[in-house]
Short mmCIF file of C-alpha atoms in Angstrom, two decimals:
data_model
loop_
_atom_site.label_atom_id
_atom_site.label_comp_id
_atom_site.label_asym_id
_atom_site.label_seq_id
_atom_site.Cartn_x
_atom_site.Cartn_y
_atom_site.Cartn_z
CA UNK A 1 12.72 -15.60 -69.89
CA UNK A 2 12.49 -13.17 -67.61
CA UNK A 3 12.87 -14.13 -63.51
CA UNK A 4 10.33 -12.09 -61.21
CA UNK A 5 11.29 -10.48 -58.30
CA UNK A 6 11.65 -12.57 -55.10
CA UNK A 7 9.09 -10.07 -52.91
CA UNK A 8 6.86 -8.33 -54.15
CA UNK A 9 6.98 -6.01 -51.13
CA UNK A 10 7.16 -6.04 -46.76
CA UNK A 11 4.38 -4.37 -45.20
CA UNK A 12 4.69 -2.77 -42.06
CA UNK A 13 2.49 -4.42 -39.47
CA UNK A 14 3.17 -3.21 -36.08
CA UNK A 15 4.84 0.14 -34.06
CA UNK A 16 6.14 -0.14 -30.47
CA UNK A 17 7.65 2.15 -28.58
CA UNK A 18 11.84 1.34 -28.50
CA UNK A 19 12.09 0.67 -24.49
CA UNK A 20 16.18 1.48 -25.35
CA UNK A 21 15.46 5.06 -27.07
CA UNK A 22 11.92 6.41 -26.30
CA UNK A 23 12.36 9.08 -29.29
CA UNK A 24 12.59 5.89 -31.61
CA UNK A 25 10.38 2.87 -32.60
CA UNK A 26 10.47 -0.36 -33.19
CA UNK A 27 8.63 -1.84 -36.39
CA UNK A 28 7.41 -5.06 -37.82
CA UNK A 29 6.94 -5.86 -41.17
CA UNK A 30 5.45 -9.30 -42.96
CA UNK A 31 6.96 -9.98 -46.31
CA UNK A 32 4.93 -11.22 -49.49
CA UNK A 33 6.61 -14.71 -49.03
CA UNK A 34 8.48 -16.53 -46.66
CA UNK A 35 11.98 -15.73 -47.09
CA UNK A 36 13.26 -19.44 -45.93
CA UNK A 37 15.25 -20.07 -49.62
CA UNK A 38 16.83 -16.57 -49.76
CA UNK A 39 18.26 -16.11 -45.88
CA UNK A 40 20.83 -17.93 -46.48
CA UNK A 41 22.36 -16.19 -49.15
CA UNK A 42 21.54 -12.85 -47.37
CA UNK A 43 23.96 -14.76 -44.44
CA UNK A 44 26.54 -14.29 -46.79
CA UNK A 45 27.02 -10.35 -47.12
CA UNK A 46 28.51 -7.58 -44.61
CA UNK A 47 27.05 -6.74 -41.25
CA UNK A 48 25.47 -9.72 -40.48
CA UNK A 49 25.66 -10.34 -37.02
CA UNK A 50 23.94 -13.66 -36.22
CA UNK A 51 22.47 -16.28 -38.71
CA UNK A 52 21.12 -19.65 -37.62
CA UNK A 53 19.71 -22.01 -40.43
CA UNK A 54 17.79 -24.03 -38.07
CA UNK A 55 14.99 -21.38 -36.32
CA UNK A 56 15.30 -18.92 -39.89
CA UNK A 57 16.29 -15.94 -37.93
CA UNK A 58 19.22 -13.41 -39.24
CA UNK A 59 20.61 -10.52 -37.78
CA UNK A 60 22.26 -7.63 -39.10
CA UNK A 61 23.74 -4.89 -37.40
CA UNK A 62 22.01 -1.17 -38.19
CA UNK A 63 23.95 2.39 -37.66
CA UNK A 64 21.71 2.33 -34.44
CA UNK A 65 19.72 -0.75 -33.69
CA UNK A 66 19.41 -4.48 -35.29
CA UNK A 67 17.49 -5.85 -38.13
CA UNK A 68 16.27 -9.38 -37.83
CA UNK A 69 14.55 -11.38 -40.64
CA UNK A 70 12.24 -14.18 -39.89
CA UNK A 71 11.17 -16.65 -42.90
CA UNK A 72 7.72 -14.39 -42.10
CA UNK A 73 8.62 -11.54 -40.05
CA UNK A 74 11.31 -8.42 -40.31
CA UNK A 75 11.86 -6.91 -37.03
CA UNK A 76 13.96 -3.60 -36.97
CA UNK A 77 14.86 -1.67 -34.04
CA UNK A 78 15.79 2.28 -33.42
CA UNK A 79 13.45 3.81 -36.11
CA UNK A 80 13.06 7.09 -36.18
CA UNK A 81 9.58 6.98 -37.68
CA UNK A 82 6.75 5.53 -39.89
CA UNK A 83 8.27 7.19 -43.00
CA UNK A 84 11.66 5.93 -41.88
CA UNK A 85 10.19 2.38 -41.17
CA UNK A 86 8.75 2.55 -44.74
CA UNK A 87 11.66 3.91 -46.45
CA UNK A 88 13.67 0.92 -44.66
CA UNK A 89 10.86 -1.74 -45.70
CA UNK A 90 11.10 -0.48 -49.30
CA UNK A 91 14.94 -0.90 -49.29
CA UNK A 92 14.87 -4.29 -47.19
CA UNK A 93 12.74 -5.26 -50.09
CA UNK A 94 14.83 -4.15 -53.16
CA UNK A 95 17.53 -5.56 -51.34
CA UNK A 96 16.55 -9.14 -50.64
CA UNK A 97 15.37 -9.03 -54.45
CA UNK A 98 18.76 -7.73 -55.27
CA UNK A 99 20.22 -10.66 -53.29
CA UNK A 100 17.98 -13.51 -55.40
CA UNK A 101 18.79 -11.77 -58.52
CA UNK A 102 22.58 -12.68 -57.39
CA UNK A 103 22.66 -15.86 -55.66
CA UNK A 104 24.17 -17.51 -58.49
CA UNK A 105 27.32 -15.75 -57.53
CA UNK A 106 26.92 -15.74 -53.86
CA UNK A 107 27.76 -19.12 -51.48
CA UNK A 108 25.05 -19.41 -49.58
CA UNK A 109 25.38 -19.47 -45.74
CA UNK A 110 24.56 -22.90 -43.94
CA UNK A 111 26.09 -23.19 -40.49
CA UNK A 112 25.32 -21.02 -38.01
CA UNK A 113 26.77 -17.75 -37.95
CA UNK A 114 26.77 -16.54 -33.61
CA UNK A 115 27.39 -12.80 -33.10
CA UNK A 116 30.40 -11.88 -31.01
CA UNK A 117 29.85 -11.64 -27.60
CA UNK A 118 31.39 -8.89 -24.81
CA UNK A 119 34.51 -11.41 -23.60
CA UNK A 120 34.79 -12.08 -27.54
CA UNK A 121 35.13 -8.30 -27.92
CA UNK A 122 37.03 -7.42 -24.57
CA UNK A 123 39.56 -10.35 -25.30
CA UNK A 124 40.74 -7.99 -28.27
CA UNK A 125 40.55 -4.81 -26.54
CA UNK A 126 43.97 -2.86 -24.46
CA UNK A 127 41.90 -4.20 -21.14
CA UNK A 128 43.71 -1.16 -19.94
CA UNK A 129 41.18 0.86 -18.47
CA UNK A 130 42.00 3.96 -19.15
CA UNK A 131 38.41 5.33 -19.26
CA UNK A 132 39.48 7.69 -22.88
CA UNK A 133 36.46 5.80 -24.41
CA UNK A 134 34.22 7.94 -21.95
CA UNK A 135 33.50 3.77 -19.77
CA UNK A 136 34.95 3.12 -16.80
CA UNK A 137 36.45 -0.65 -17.97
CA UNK A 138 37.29 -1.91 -21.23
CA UNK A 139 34.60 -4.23 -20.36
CA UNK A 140 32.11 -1.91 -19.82
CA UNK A 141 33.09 -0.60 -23.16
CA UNK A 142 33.10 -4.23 -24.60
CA UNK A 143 29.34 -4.51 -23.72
CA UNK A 144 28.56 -1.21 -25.53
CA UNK A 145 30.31 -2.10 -28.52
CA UNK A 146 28.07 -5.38 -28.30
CA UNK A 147 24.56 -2.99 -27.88
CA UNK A 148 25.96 -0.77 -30.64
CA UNK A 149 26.19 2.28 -28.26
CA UNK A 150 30.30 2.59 -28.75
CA UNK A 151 32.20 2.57 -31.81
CA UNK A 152 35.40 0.66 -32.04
CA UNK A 153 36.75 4.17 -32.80
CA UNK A 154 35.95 5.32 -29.51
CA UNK A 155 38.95 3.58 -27.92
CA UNK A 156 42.12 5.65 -27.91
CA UNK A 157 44.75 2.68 -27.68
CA UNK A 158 43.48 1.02 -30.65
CA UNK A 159 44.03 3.57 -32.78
CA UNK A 160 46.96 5.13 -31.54
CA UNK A 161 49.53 2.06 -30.44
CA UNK A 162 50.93 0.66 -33.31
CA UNK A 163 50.70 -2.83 -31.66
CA UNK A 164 47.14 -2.72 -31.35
CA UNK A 165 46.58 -2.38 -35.26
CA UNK A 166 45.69 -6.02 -35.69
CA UNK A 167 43.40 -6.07 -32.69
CA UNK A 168 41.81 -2.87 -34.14
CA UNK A 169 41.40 -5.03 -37.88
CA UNK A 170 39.69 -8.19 -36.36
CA UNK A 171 37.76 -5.82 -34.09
CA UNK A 172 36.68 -3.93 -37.11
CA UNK A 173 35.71 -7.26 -39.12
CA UNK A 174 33.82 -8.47 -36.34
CA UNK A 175 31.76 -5.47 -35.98
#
């Protein structure tokens, strides 16, 4: 017997304007069913930033932007366009089918999963200063690692003190 796929597809609902990036948009899309059983085996792959089994809601982190799934509702932010937004609908889609296909070898997720914070973040960073990351604090730079605006790659002491190598690993597994 052959299983169906878990969506049939997410339509795009709704454009904004992205208040963050006013040459970008964000998008809304309503998936074929409510995604309640699968979310929480999505919860268990990379880049997800925040999952919490009790409101349905899970976040993953984007090259720009966030994607959040709702059991009803896909919310993605920093889109460049509507052929974008579709292209990333059509690949949201194959991807949460992908996912059901799976979950037989995936555990799914069923605590809450909180993103890191900025202190989280600036706990693990030099706290030097030294402004090579272009910020004028490591905190400062903490909080744009947090919006996705910096790149852990960004910061000079990571990558060049040897001492900071395991700071730069849980850095990098956080984000």
């Amino acid at each position: 017997m052959i299983e169906s796929s878990y969506l049939s597809a997410i339509v795009l609902t709704q454009i904004t304007p992205c208040l963050a990036d006013p040459d970008r948009i964000i998008i809304t899309g309503r998936p074929s069913c409510p995604l309640d059983d699968v979310l929480p085996y999505l919860a268990s792959l990379p880049d997800v930033m925040g999952f919490n089994p009790d409101s349905g809601t899970l976040t993953f982190r984007r090259p720009k932007g966030f994607m959040t799934l709702y059991s009803r509702r896909i919310v993605i932010t920093q889109v460049k366009d509507e052929a974008e937004a579709e292209m990333l609908l059509g690949t949201l889609t194959e991807a949460v089918n992908a996912t059901w296909e799976n979950r037989h070898s995936l555990k799914p997720v069923q605590t809450r999963k909180k993103p890191p914070g900025h202190l989280d973040l600036y706990a693990l960073l030099p706290q030097t200063n030294c402004k090579a990351c272009g910020e004028t604090t490591c905190l400062a730079f903490a909080v744009g690692l947090v919006t996705g605006a910096r790149s852990v790659e960004e910061c000079g002491p990571l990558g060049e003190i040897p001492e900071y190598q395991d700071r730069l690993q849980a850095l990098e597994a956080m984000l």
